[in-house]
Amino acid sequence: MPRGRLKCPVLVVAGGRGIVSGSEAIELQNACAAARMDLQLVISPSTMTDAGEIENFVICDDRIFGWLEQRL
């Protein structure tokens, strides 16, 4: 196995205004799929309001906890 390759599953939770943007996360997911690395991507939905864009990570909770349940 090449040096630096992750041997554990990875979960990336991304959003438009988070640390990891959706487009960066998709690029990472594609690179990991090509390298046969176990990466699951969750992108939070966002809604436009009068106050601006709001991301709803709470909606992703079931997917996140399901992933944790399966992997750990």
Coordinates of C-alpha atoms in Angstrom, one line a residue:
M1 CA 0.0 0.0 0.0
P2 CA 1.5 3.4 -1.0
R3 CA 2.7 5.6 1.8
G4 CA 0.2 8.2 3.0
R5 CA -2.9 6.2 2.0
L6 CA -5.7 6.1 4.6
K7 CA -6.6 2.6 5.7
C8 CA -9.7 3.7 7.5
P9 CA -13.1 4.9 6.2
V10 CA -13.6 8.6 5.8
L11 CA -16.7 10.7 6.1
V12 CA -16.7 14.3 4.7
V13 CA -19.6 16.6 5.5
A14 CA -19.5 19.6 3.2
G15 CA -21.5 22.7 2.5
G16 CA -21.3 25.9 0.6
R17 CA -20.1 28.0 3.5
G18 CA -18.3 25.3 5.6
I19 CA -14.6 24.6 5.8
V20 CA -14.9 22.1 2.9
S21 CA -17.0 23.4 -0.1
G22 CA -19.2 21.1 -2.0
S23 CA -17.1 21.3 -5.2
E24 CA -13.9 20.6 -3.3
A25 CA -15.5 17.6 -1.6
I26 CA -16.7 16.2 -4.9
E27 CA -13.2 16.5 -6.3
L28 CA -11.9 14.7 -3.3
Q29 CA -14.5 12.0 -3.6
N30 CA -13.6 11.4 -7.2
A31 CA -9.9 11.2 -6.4
C32 CA -10.6 8.7 -3.6
A33 CA -12.8 6.6 -5.8
A34 CA -10.1 6.4 -8.4
A35 CA -7.6 5.3 -5.7
R36 CA -10.2 2.8 -4.3
M37 CA -10.3 4.6 -0.9
D38 CA -13.4 4.4 1.3
L39 CA -14.8 8.0 1.4
Q40 CA -18.4 8.8 1.9
L41 CA -19.6 12.4 1.1
V42 CA -22.5 14.2 2.7
I43 CA -23.4 17.6 1.3
S44 CA -25.7 19.7 3.4
P45 CA -28.7 21.3 1.7
S46 CA -29.1 25.0 1.8
T47 CA -32.0 27.4 1.6
M48 CA -32.1 31.0 0.6
T49 CA -33.9 33.3 3.0
D50 CA -34.2 37.0 3.4
A51 CA -31.3 36.8 5.8
G52 CA -29.2 35.0 3.2
E53 CA -28.2 31.4 2.6
I54 CA -28.7 29.0 5.5
E55 CA -27.2 25.5 5.5
N56 CA -29.2 22.7 7.3
F57 CA -26.7 20.2 8.6
V58 CA -29.4 18.8 10.9
I59 CA -31.0 17.1 7.9
C60 CA -27.8 15.2 7.4
D61 CA -27.7 13.8 11.0
D62 CA -29.4 10.5 10.0
R63 CA -26.8 9.9 7.2
I64 CA -23.9 10.8 9.5
F65 CA -25.1 8.6 12.4
G66 CA -25.9 5.8 10.0
W67 CA -22.4 6.0 8.6
L68 CA -20.9 5.9 12.1
E69 CA -23.1 3.0 13.0
Q70 CA -22.0 0.9 10.0
R71 CA -18.3 1.8 10.2
L72 CA -17.5 1.8 13.9

